[in-house]
Amino acid sequence: IGGGELSFQWLRNGTQLAGNTQPFLILGPFKAGDSAEYSVVATNLAGRITNGPARVRVHSPVAIRSQLPPLTTLNFGQGFSFTADVDGSGPFQFQWRLNGQDIPGAVSPAYSIPSSTLQHAGVYTVVAMDAFGAVTSDPARLQIRIPPQPAGDMFAQRISLTGSASPVSGTN
């Protein structure tokens, strides 16, 4: 624009940003709420021109919002479910692990088993990923209680043995 010294006013979503009258705009550190349309109005004696808007989208990397329970104890055969509670811009991908190994097919935010066995006992983690990174949850230990076996008569099926010297038998 010809016609003298320029003055500037920056706008965020059409509203003036107080004190931002330089020919440049410095933003940051960014927060998720800083996503907006930014534009600048340049003015001098010859007139006024608006440049923009420029859309700024702030992405938040994936983060664990609340951790898995550190210890869960279940009875043998009881079902369980763990759920990943994450925050960020998304979209998210998940991978559940047991004792540090990927669980095949366990790629949703929740991991459930309808009836636990001893093979389900161990340390679980979940890896949550998005386009900006990955984060692993704190470990969650799952213990499986084995039901006590009823006491029995270990000699119920006893037999008598006859040797060359004398008969041998046992009772309880």
GROMACS .gro file of N, CA, C and O in nm, residues 15-141:
model
  508
   15THR      N    1  -1.173  -1.087   1.596
   15THR     CA    2  -1.168  -0.998   1.712
   15THR      C    3  -1.025  -0.948   1.731
   15THR      O    4  -0.931  -1.026   1.723
   16GLN      N    5  -1.012  -0.817   1.756
   16GLN     CA    6  -0.879  -0.759   1.773
   16GLN      C    7  -0.804  -0.823   1.889
   16GLN      O    8  -0.861  -0.847   1.996
   17LEU      N    9  -0.676  -0.850   1.864
   17LEU     CA   10  -0.586  -0.898   1.968
   17LEU      C   11  -0.519  -0.776   2.029
   17LEU      O   12  -0.433  -0.712   1.966
   18ALA      N   13  -0.559  -0.740   2.149
   18ALA     CA   14  -0.509  -0.619   2.215
   18ALA      C   15  -0.357  -0.620   2.222
   18ALA      O   16  -0.295  -0.720   2.258
   19GLY      N   17  -0.295  -0.506   2.183
   19GLY     CA   18  -0.151  -0.490   2.192
   19GLY      C   19  -0.072  -0.554   2.079
   19GLY      O   20   0.050  -0.544   2.077
   20ASN      N   21  -0.137  -0.620   1.987
   20ASN     CA   22  -0.067  -0.686   1.876
   20ASN      C   23  -0.078  -0.598   1.752
   20ASN      O   24  -0.164  -0.616   1.666
   21THR      N   25   0.014  -0.498   1.744
   21THR     CA   26   0.011  -0.399   1.636
   21THR      C   27   0.143  -0.396   1.558
   21THR      O   28   0.174  -0.298   1.491
   22GLN      N   29   0.220  -0.505   1.566
   22GLN     CA   30   0.345  -0.514   1.491
   22GLN      C   31   0.315  -0.577   1.354
   22GLN      O   32   0.209  -0.636   1.333
   23PRO      N   33   0.411  -0.570   1.261
   23PRO     CA   34   0.390  -0.634   1.132
   23PRO      C   35   0.403  -0.786   1.138
   23PRO      O   36   0.389  -0.854   1.037
   24PHE      N   37   0.426  -0.840   1.256
   24PHE     CA   38   0.436  -0.985   1.275
   24PHE      C   39   0.359  -1.021   1.402
   24PHE      O   40   0.333  -0.935   1.488
   25LEU      N   41   0.322  -1.147   1.412
   25LEU     CA   42   0.248  -1.196   1.529
   25LEU      C   43   0.325  -1.315   1.586
   25LEU      O   44   0.357  -1.408   1.512
   26ILE      N   45   0.352  -1.308   1.714
   26ILE     CA   46   0.419  -1.420   1.781
   26ILE      C   47   0.317  -1.487   1.872
   26ILE      O   48   0.256  -1.421   1.957
   27LEU      N   49   0.301  -1.616   1.852
   27LEU     CA   50   0.209  -1.694   1.934
   27LEU      C   51   0.286  -1.804   2.005
   27LEU      O   52   0.387  -1.852   1.956
   28GLY      N   53   0.236  -1.846   2.117
   28GLY     CA   54   0.293  -1.961   2.187
   28GLY      C   55   0.329  -1.925   2.329
   28GLY      O   56   0.336  -1.807   2.363
   29PRO      N   57   0.351  -2.021   2.413
   29PRO     CA   58   0.332  -2.163   2.383
   29PRO      C   59   0.185  -2.192   2.355
   29PRO      O   60   0.096  -2.129   2.411
   30PHE      N   61   0.163  -2.287   2.269
   30PHE     CA   62   0.028  -2.318   2.226
   30PHE      C   63  -0.044  -2.411   2.321
   30PHE      O   64   0.016  -2.498   2.384
   31LYS      N   65  -0.175  -2.393   2.326
   31LYS     CA   66  -0.266  -2.482   2.397
   31LYS      C   67  -0.372  -2.523   2.296
   31LYS      O   68  -0.390  -2.458   2.193
   32ALA      N   69  -0.444  -2.630   2.324
   32ALA     CA   70  -0.546  -2.678   2.231
   32ALA      C   71  -0.647  -2.569   2.198
   32ALA      O   72  -0.695  -2.559   2.086
   33GLY      N   73  -0.678  -2.480   2.291
   33GLY     CA   74  -0.774  -2.373   2.269
   33GLY      C   75  -0.725  -2.261   2.180
   33GLY      O   76  -0.800  -2.170   2.146
   34ASP      N   77  -0.596  -2.263   2.139
   34ASP     CA   78  -0.541  -2.159   2.054
   34ASP      C   79  -0.573  -2.180   1.906
   34ASP      O   80  -0.539  -2.096   1.824
   35SER      N   81  -0.636  -2.289   1.871
   35SER     CA   82  -0.675  -2.310   1.732
   35SER      C   83  -0.773  -2.200   1.693
   35SER      O   84  -0.871  -2.174   1.764
   36ALA      N   85  -0.747  -2.133   1.582
   36ALA     CA   86  -0.831  -2.020   1.541
   36ALA      C   87  -0.792  -1.975   1.401
   36ALA      O   88  -0.699  -2.029   1.341
   37GLU      N   89  -0.863  -1.873   1.353
   37GLU     CA   90  -0.827  -1.805   1.229
   37GLU      C   91  -0.766  -1.670   1.266
   37GLU      O   92  -0.826  -1.592   1.340
   38TYR      N   93  -0.644  -1.646   1.217
   38TYR     CA   94  -0.572  -1.523   1.246
   38TYR      C   95  -0.559  -1.442   1.117
   38TYR      O   96  -0.535  -1.497   1.010
   39SER      N   97  -0.576  -1.310   1.129
   39SER     CA   98  -0.560  -1.221   1.014
   39SER      C   99  -0.500  -1.089   1.064
   39SER      O  100  -0.496  -1.063   1.183
   40VAL      N  101  -0.452  -1.008   0.968
   40VAL     CA  102  -0.394  -0.879   1.001
   40VAL      C  103  -0.456  -0.773   0.911
   40VAL      O  104  -0.483  -0.797   0.793
   41VAL      N  105  -0.482  -0.658   0.970
   41VAL     CA  106  -0.530  -0.542   0.893
   41VAL      C  107  -0.417  -0.441   0.890
   41VAL      O  108  -0.366  -0.399   0.995
   42ALA      N  109  -0.374  -0.404   0.769
   42ALA     CA  110  -0.269  -0.303   0.749
   42ALA      C  111  -0.338  -0.175   0.701
   42ALA      O  112  -0.418  -0.178   0.608
   43THR      N  113  -0.305  -0.064   0.766
   43THR     CA  114  -0.371   0.064   0.735
   43THR      C  115  -0.267   0.174   0.721
   43THR      O  116  -0.167   0.178   0.794
   44ASN      N  117  -0.292   0.266   0.623
   44ASN     CA  118  -0.216   0.390   0.612
   44ASN      C  119  -0.307   0.494   0.547
   44ASN      O  120  -0.427   0.469   0.530
   45LEU      N  121  -0.251   0.609   0.507
   45LEU     CA  122  -0.333   0.716   0.450
   45LEU      C  123  -0.402   0.674   0.320
   45LEU      O  124  -0.507   0.728   0.286
   46ALA      N  125  -0.345   0.579   0.248
   46ALA     CA  126  -0.402   0.535   0.121
   46ALA      C  127  -0.517   0.437   0.138
   46ALA      O  128  -0.592   0.413   0.044
   47GLY      N  129  -0.530   0.378   0.256
   47GLY     CA  130  -0.640   0.284   0.274
   47GLY      C  131  -0.608   0.173   0.372
   47GLY      O  132  -0.517   0.182   0.454
   48ARG      N  133  -0.682   0.068   0.354
   48ARG     CA  134  -0.673  -0.045   0.447
   48ARG      C  135  -0.688  -0.173   0.369
   48ARG      O  136  -0.766  -0.181   0.274
   49ILE      N  137  -0.611  -0.275   0.410
   49ILE     CA  138  -0.619  -0.406   0.346
   49ILE      C  139  -0.609  -0.513   0.455
   49ILE      O  140  -0.537  -0.498   0.553
   50THR      N  141  -0.685  -0.619   0.437
   50THR     CA  142  -0.683  -0.731   0.531
   50THR      C  143  -0.615  -0.849   0.464
   50THR      O  144  -0.647  -0.883   0.349
   51ASN      N  145  -0.524  -0.910   0.534
   51ASN     CA  146  -0.456  -1.029   0.484
   51ASN      C  147  -0.499  -1.146   0.573
   51ASN      O  148  -0.490  -1.140   0.694
   52GLY      N  149  -0.544  -1.253   0.511
   52GLY     CA  150  -0.586  -1.371   0.586
   52GLY      C  151  -0.732  -1.397   0.563
   52GLY      O  152  -0.793  -1.338   0.474
   53PRO      N  153  -0.789  -1.483   0.634
   53PRO     CA  154  -0.735  -1.542   0.755
   53PRO      C  155  -0.644  -1.661   0.728
   53PRO      O  156  -0.655  -1.729   0.626
   54ALA      N  157  -0.555  -1.684   0.823
   54ALA     CA  158  -0.471  -1.804   0.824
   54ALA      C  159  -0.525  -1.893   0.935
   54ALA      O  160  -0.540  -1.849   1.049
   55ARG      N  161  -0.558  -2.014   0.898
   55ARG     CA  162  -0.610  -2.108   0.998
   55ARG      C  163  -0.494  -2.175   1.071
   55ARG      O  164  -0.405  -2.232   1.008
   56VAL      N  165  -0.499  -2.167   1.201
   56VAL     CA  166  -0.398  -2.231   1.285
   56VAL      C  167  -0.470  -2.338   1.366
   56VAL      O  168  -0.567  -2.308   1.436
   57ARG      N  169  -0.422  -2.460   1.351
   57ARG     CA  170  -0.479  -2.570   1.428
   57ARG      C  171  -0.371  -2.624   1.519
   57ARG      O  172  -0.263  -2.660   1.472
   58VAL      N  173  -0.401  -2.625   1.646
   58VAL     CA  174  -0.305  -2.674   1.745
   58VAL      C  175  -0.338  -2.819   1.776
   58VAL      O  176  -0.451  -2.852   1.812
   59HIS      N  177  -0.240  -2.905   1.759
   59HIS     CA  178  -0.257  -3.047   1.787
   59HIS      C  179  -0.192  -3.079   1.921
   59HIS      O  180  -0.082  -3.033   1.950
   60SER      N  181  -0.263  -3.158   1.998
   60SER     CA  182  -0.208  -3.204   2.126
   60SER      C  183  -0.162  -3.348   2.109
   60SER      O  184  -0.238  -3.430   2.060
   61PRO      N  185  -0.041  -3.379   2.149
   61PRO     CA  186   0.002  -3.519   2.140
   61PRO      C  187  -0.079  -3.605   2.237
   61PRO      O  188  -0.132  -3.557   2.336
   62VAL      N  189  -0.087  -3.732   2.206
   62VAL     CA  190  -0.162  -3.825   2.289
   62VAL      C  191  -0.102  -3.828   2.430
   62VAL      O  192   0.019  -3.821   2.447
   63ALA      N  193  -0.189  -3.834   2.529
   63ALA     CA  194  -0.147  -3.841   2.669
   63ALA      C  195  -0.244  -3.932   2.744
   63ALA      O  196  -0.363  -3.939   2.710
   64ILE      N  197  -0.194  -4.000   2.844
   64ILE     CA  198  -0.278  -4.084   2.929
   64ILE      C  199  -0.349  -3.992   3.028
   64ILE      O  200  -0.284  -3.920   3.104
   65ARG      N  201  -0.482  -3.992   3.025
   65ARG     CA  202  -0.559  -3.907   3.115
   65ARG      C  203  -0.567  -3.969   3.255
   65ARG      O  204  -0.549  -3.901   3.354
   66SER      N  205  -0.597  -4.098   3.262
   66SER     CA  206  -0.594  -4.169   3.390
   66SER      C  207  -0.535  -4.307   3.367
   66SER      O  208  -0.564  -4.372   3.267
   67GLN      N  209  -0.450  -4.349   3.460
   67GLN     CA  210  -0.376  -4.473   3.445
   67GLN      C  211  -0.462  -4.595   3.476
   67GLN      O  212  -0.568  -4.585   3.540
   68LEU      N  213  -0.414  -4.711   3.431
   68LEU     CA  214  -0.477  -4.838   3.463
   68LEU      C  215  -0.460  -4.866   3.612
   68LEU      O  216  -0.367  -4.815   3.674
   69PRO      N  217  -0.547  -4.948   3.671
   69PRO     CA  218  -0.530  -4.980   3.814
   69PRO      C  219  -0.399  -5.057   3.834
   69PRO      O  220  -0.368  -5.147   3.755
   70PRO      N  221  -0.320  -5.024   3.937
   70PRO     CA  222  -0.190  -5.089   3.953
   70PRO      C  223  -0.200  -5.239   3.984
   70PRO      O  224  -0.113  -5.315   3.947
   71LEU      N  225  -0.308  -5.281   4.052
   71LEU     CA  226  -0.323  -5.423   4.087
   71LEU      C  227  -0.470  -5.461   4.082
   71LEU      O  228  -0.554  -5.392   4.140
   72THR      N  229  -0.498  -5.569   4.012
   72THR     CA  230  -0.633  -5.626   4.008
   72THR      C  231  -0.621  -5.774   4.040
   72THR      O  232  -0.538  -5.843   3.981
   73THR      N  233  -0.701  -5.821   4.134
   73THR     CA  234  -0.702  -5.962   4.170
   73THR      C  235  -0.840  -6.018   4.142
   73THR      O  236  -0.941  -5.962   4.187
   74LEU      N  237  -0.845  -6.127   4.066
   74LEU     CA  238  -0.971  -6.190   4.026
   74LEU      C  239  -0.971  -6.336   4.064
   74LEU      O  240  -0.866  -6.399   4.078
   75ASN      N  241  -1.090  -6.391   4.075
   75ASN     CA  242  -1.105  -6.535   4.089
   75ASN      C  243  -1.093  -6.600   3.952
   75ASN      O  244  -1.131  -6.540   3.850
   76PHE      N  245  -1.040  -6.720   3.949
   76PHE     CA  246  -1.028  -6.798   3.825
   76PHE      C  247  -1.167  -6.802   3.759
   76PHE      O  248  -1.267  -6.830   3.823
   77GLY      N  249  -1.173  -6.771   3.629
   77GLY     CA  250  -1.298  -6.774   3.554
   77GLY      C  251  -1.374  -6.643   3.554
   77GLY      O  252  -1.468  -6.626   3.477
   78GLN      N  253  -1.335  -6.548   3.637
   78GLN     CA  254  -1.401  -6.419   3.642
   78GLN      C  255  -1.355  -6.334   3.523
   78GLN      O  256  -1.239  -6.337   3.484
   79GLY      N  257  -1.446  -6.257   3.465
   79GLY     CA  258  -1.412  -6.170   3.353
   79GLY      C  259  -1.348  -6.040   3.401
   79GLY      O  260  -1.360  -6.003   3.517
   80PHE      N  261  -1.281  -5.972   3.308
   80PHE     CA  262  -1.221  -5.843   3.341
   80PHE      C  263  -1.213  -5.757   3.216
   80PHE      O  264  -1.222  -5.806   3.104
   81SER      N  265  -1.194  -5.628   3.240
   81SER     CA  266  -1.180  -5.532   3.130
   81SER      C  267  -1.091  -5.418   3.176
   81SER      O  268  -1.105  -5.369   3.288
   82PHE      N  269  -0.997  -5.379   3.090
   82PHE     CA  270  -0.917  -5.259   3.110
   82PHE      C  271  -0.954  -5.161   3.000
   82PHE      O  272  -0.978  -5.202   2.886
   83THR      N  273  -0.956  -5.031   3.031
   83THR     CA  274  -0.988  -4.929   2.932
   83THR      C  275  -0.882  -4.820   2.933
   83THR      O  276  -0.844  -4.771   3.040
   84ALA      N  277  -0.836  -4.783   2.815
   84ALA     CA  278  -0.739  -4.675   2.799
   84ALA      C  279  -0.814  -4.543   2.798
   84ALA      O  280  -0.904  -4.523   2.717
   85ASP      N  281  -0.776  -4.453   2.887
   85ASP     CA  282  -0.837  -4.320   2.896
   85ASP      C  283  -0.733  -4.219   2.849
   85ASP      O  284  -0.641  -4.186   2.923
   86VAL      N  285  -0.745  -4.174   2.723
   86VAL     CA  286  -0.643  -4.088   2.664
   86VAL      C  287  -0.702  -3.954   2.622
   86VAL      O  288  -0.824  -3.939   2.608
   87ASP      N  289  -0.612  -3.859   2.601
   87ASP     CA  290  -0.649  -3.726   2.558
   87ASP      C  291  -0.552  -3.684   2.448
   87ASP      O  292  -0.441  -3.736   2.440
   88GLY      N  293  -0.592  -3.592   2.365
   88GLY     CA  294  -0.508  -3.543   2.257
   88GLY      C  295  -0.592  -3.512   2.135
   88GLY      O  296  -0.715  -3.517   2.139
   89SER      N  297  -0.526  -3.483   2.024
   89SER     CA  298  -0.598  -3.445   1.903
   89SER      C  299  -0.657  -3.564   1.828
   89SER      O  300  -0.755  -3.550   1.758
   90GLY      N  301  -0.594  -3.682   1.843
   90GLY     CA  302  -0.644  -3.801   1.774
   90GLY      C  303  -0.630  -3.787   1.624
   90GLY      O  304  -0.575  -3.688   1.574
   91PRO      N  305  -0.678  -3.884   1.547
   91PRO     CA  306  -0.735  -4.010   1.593
   91PRO      C  307  -0.627  -4.098   1.656
   91PRO      O  308  -0.508  -4.082   1.631
   92PHE      N  309  -0.673  -4.190   1.741
   92PHE     CA  310  -0.582  -4.272   1.820
   92PHE      C  311  -0.580  -4.415   1.769
   92PHE      O  312  -0.678  -4.466   1.715
   93GLN      N  313  -0.467  -4.480   1.793
   93GLN     CA  314  -0.452  -4.624   1.772
   93GLN      C  315  -0.404  -4.682   1.904
   93GLN      O  316  -0.337  -4.613   1.983
   94PHE      N  317  -0.437  -4.810   1.928
   94PHE     CA  318  -0.403  -4.873   2.055
   94PHE      C  319  -0.339  -5.009   2.031
   94PHE      O  320  -0.371  -5.076   1.933
   95GLN      N  321  -0.252  -5.049   2.122
   95GLN     CA  322  -0.197  -5.184   2.124
   95GLN      C  323  -0.181  -5.226   2.269
   95GLN      O  324  -0.106  -5.164   2.344
   96TRP      N  325  -0.253  -5.331   2.308
   96TRP     CA  326  -0.243  -5.385   2.444
   96TRP      C  327  -0.129  -5.485   2.449
   96TRP      O  328  -0.105  -5.558   2.353
   97ARG      N  329  -0.061  -5.488   2.564
   97ARG     CA  330   0.051  -5.579   2.583
   97ARG      C  331   0.034  -5.655   2.714
   97ARG      O  332  -0.018  -5.601   2.811
   98LEU      N  333   0.081  -5.780   2.713
   98LEU     CA  334   0.085  -5.863   2.833
   98LEU      C  335   0.229  -5.906   2.851
   98LEU      O  336   0.289  -5.965   2.760
   99ASN      N  337   0.286  -5.872   2.966
   99ASN     CA  338   0.426  -5.903   2.997
   99ASN      C  339   0.521  -5.853   2.889
   99ASN      O  340   0.617  -5.920   2.851
  100GLY      N  341   0.492  -5.734   2.835
  100GLY     CA  342   0.579  -5.670   2.736
  100GLY      C  343   0.559  -5.717   2.593
  100GLY      O  344   0.623  -5.663   2.502
  101GLN      N  345   0.471  -5.813   2.569
  101GLN     CA  346   0.447  -5.866   2.434
  101GLN      C  347   0.312  -5.818   2.383
  101GLN      O  348   0.213  -5.821   2.457
  102ASP      N  349   0.308  -5.777   2.255
  102ASP     CA  350   0.180  -5.737   2.196
  102ASP      C  351   0.080  -5.852   2.204
  102ASP      O  352   0.115  -5.968   2.178
  103ILE      N  353  -0.044  -5.818   2.238
  103ILE     CA  354  -0.152  -5.916   2.238
  103ILE      C  355  -0.214  -5.909   2.099
  103ILE      O  356  -0.268  -5.804   2.060
  104PRO      N  357  -0.206  -6.015   2.019
  104PRO     CA  358  -0.260  -6.011   1.883
  104PRO      C  359  -0.408  -5.971   1.882
  104PRO      O  360  -0.488  -6.024   1.959
  105GLY      N  361  -0.440  -5.873   1.797
  105GLY     CA  362  -0.579  -5.829   1.780
  105GLY      C  363  -0.630  -5.735   1.887
  105GLY      O  364  -0.741  -5.686   1.877
  106ALA      N  365  -0.552  -5.708   1.990
  106ALA     CA  366  -0.596  -5.620   2.099
  106ALA      C  367  -0.559  -5.476   2.066
  106ALA      O  368  -0.459  -5.423   2.112
  107VAL      N  369  -0.640  -5.413   1.978
  107VAL     CA  370  -0.606  -5.281   1.924
  107VAL      C  371  -0.719  -5.179   1.942
  107VAL      O  372  -0.724  -5.079   1.871
  108SER      N  373  -0.806  -5.200   2.038
  108SER     CA  374  -0.912  -5.102   2.064
  108SER      C  375  -0.887  -5.037   2.200
  108SER      O  376  -0.802  -5.082   2.276
  109PRO      N  377  -0.962  -4.933   2.234
  109PRO     CA  378  -0.939  -4.865   2.362
  109PRO      C  379  -0.965  -4.953   2.484
  109PRO      O  380  -0.913  -4.926   2.591
  110ALA      N  381  -1.046  -5.056   2.468
  110ALA     CA  382  -1.075  -5.146   2.580
  110ALA      C  383  -1.025  -5.286   2.548
  110ALA      O  384  -1.027  -5.330   2.433
  111TYR      N  385  -0.979  -5.355   2.653
  111TYR     CA  386  -0.937  -5.494   2.639
  111TYR      C  387  -1.015  -5.574   2.743
  111TYR      O  388  -1.008  -5.543   2.863
  112SER      N  389  -1.091  -5.672   2.697
  112SER     CA  390  -1.178  -5.748   2.785
  112SER      C  391  -1.160  -5.897   2.764
  112SER      O  392  -1.138  -5.942   2.651
  113ILE      N  393  -1.173  -5.971   2.873
  113ILE     CA  394  -1.172  -6.117   2.871
  113ILE      C  395  -1.294  -6.161   2.951
  113ILE      O  396  -1.310  -6.124   3.068
  114PRO      N  397  -1.383  -6.240   2.889
  114PRO     CA  398  -1.506  -6.279   2.961
  114PRO      C  399  -1.482  -6.381   3.072
  114PRO      O  400  -1.558  -6.385   3.169
  115SER      N  401  -1.379  -6.463   3.061
  115SER     CA  402  -1.352  -6.566   3.161
  115SER      C  403  -1.201  -6.585   3.173
  115SER      O  404  -1.138  -6.638   3.082
  116SER      N  405  -1.144  -6.544   3.285
  116SER     CA  406  -0.999  -6.546   3.301
  116SER      C  407  -0.946  -6.686   3.328
  116SER      O  408  -1.012  -6.769   3.390
  117THR      N  409  -0.824  -6.709   3.281
  117THR     CA  410  -0.750  -6.831   3.310
  117THR      C  411  -0.613  -6.788   3.362
  117THR      O  412  -0.579  -6.669   3.364
  118LEU      N  413  -0.531  -6.884   3.398
  118LEU     CA  414  -0.397  -6.850   3.449
  118LEU      C  415  -0.313  -6.782   3.343
  118LEU      O  416  -0.224  -6.703   3.376
  119GLN      N  417  -0.339  -6.807   3.213
  119GLN     CA  418  -0.262  -6.743   3.107
  119GLN      C  419  -0.287  -6.593   3.100
  119GLN      O  420  -0.210  -6.520   3.040
  120HIS      N  421  -0.395  -6.546   3.163
  120HIS     CA  422  -0.425  -6.402   3.163
  120HIS      C  423  -0.355  -6.327   3.274
  120HIS      O  424  -0.355  -6.204   3.276
  121ALA      N  425  -0.296  -6.397   3.369
  121ALA     CA  426  -0.225  -6.331   3.479
  121ALA      C  427  -0.096  -6.269   3.426
  121ALA      O  428  -0.030  -6.325   3.339
  122GLY      N  429  -0.060  -6.152   3.477
  122GLY     CA  430   0.063  -6.087   3.437
  122GLY      C  431   0.052  -5.937   3.443
  122GLY      O  432  -0.038  -5.882   3.507
  123VAL      N  433   0.141  -5.870   3.372
  123VAL     CA  434   0.149  -5.723   3.373
  123VAL      C  435   0.100  -5.671   3.238
  123VAL      O  436   0.155  -5.706   3.133
  124TYR      N  437  -0.005  -5.588   3.243
  124TYR     CA  438  -0.064  -5.530   3.122
  124TYR      C  439  -0.021  -5.384   3.107
  124TYR      O  440  -0.010  -5.311   3.206
  125THR      N  441  -0.001  -5.343   2.984
  125THR     CA  442   0.016  -5.202   2.949
  125THR      C  443  -0.059  -5.180   2.819
  125THR      O  444  -0.091  -5.275   2.747
  126VAL      N  445  -0.085  -5.055   2.789
  126VAL     CA  446  -0.143  -5.019   2.661
  126VAL      C  447  -0.058  -4.907   2.601
  126VAL      O  448  -0.015  -4.817   2.673
  127VAL      N  449  -0.030  -4.917   2.472
  127VAL     CA  450   0.039  -4.812   2.399
  127VAL      C  451  -0.067  -4.738   2.318
  127VAL      O  452  -0.140  -4.800   2.239
  128ALA      N  453  -0.079  -4.608   2.341
  128ALA     CA  454  -0.171  -4.523   2.265
  128ALA      C  455  -0.088  -4.437   2.171
  128ALA      O  456   0.013  -4.380   2.212
  129MET      N  457  -0.132  -4.431   2.045
  129MET     CA  458  -0.055  -4.360   1.943
  129MET      C  459  -0.146  -4.266   1.864
  129MET      O  460  -0.265  -4.293   1.848
  130ASP      N  461  -0.088  -4.157   1.816
  130ASP     CA  462  -0.153  -4.072   1.717
  130ASP      C  463  -0.044  -4.022   1.622
  130ASP      O  464   0.070  -4.067   1.630
  131ALA      N  465  -0.078  -3.930   1.535
  131ALA     CA  466   0.018  -3.882   1.435
  131ALA      C  467   0.134  -3.806   1.497
  131ALA      O  468   0.236  -3.784   1.432
  132PHE      N  469   0.124  -3.770   1.625
  132PHE     CA  470   0.225  -3.686   1.688
  132PHE      C  471   0.311  -3.760   1.790
  132PHE      O  472   0.398  -3.701   1.850
  133GLY      N  473   0.282  -3.888   1.812
  133GLY     CA  474   0.365  -3.963   1.905
  133GLY      C  475   0.292  -4.081   1.965
  133GLY      O  476   0.181  -4.117   1.923
  134ALA      N  477   0.355  -4.140   2.064
  134ALA     CA  478   0.300  -4.256   2.133
  134ALA      C  479   0.333  -4.245   2.281
  134ALA      O  480   0.432  -4.184   2.320
  135VAL      N  481   0.248  -4.304   2.363
  135VAL     CA  482   0.269  -4.306   2.508
  135VAL      C  483   0.226  -4.443   2.559
  135VAL      O  484   0.130  -4.501   2.510
  136THR      N  485   0.301  -4.493   2.658
  136THR     CA  486   0.270  -4.622   2.719
  136THR      C  487   0.218  -4.600   2.860
  136THR      O  488   0.275  -4.521   2.936
  137SER      N  489   0.111  -4.670   2.894
  137SER     CA  490   0.053  -4.657   3.028
  137SER      C  491   0.146  -4.715   3.134
  137SER      O  492   0.238  -4.790   3.103
  138ASP      N  493   0.118  -4.680   3.257
  138ASP     CA  494   0.185  -4.745   3.369
  138ASP      C  495   0.138  -4.890   3.372
  138ASP      O  496   0.028  -4.921   3.326
  139PRO      N  497   0.218  -4.981   3.428
  139PRO     CA  498   0.179  -5.122   3.429
  139PRO      C  499   0.063  -5.150   3.524
  139PRO      O  500   0.048  -5.087   3.627
  140ALA      N  501  -0.018  -5.246   3.483
  140ALA     CA  502  -0.131  -5.295   3.565
  140ALA      C  503  -0.112  -5.445   3.584
  140ALA      O  504  -0.113  -5.520   3.486
  141ARG      N  505  -0.093  -5.488   3.706
  141ARG     CA  506  -0.072  -5.630   3.736
  141ARG      C  507  -0.207  -5.695   3.758
  141ARG      O  508  -0.290  -5.646   3.833
   0.00000   0.00000   0.00000
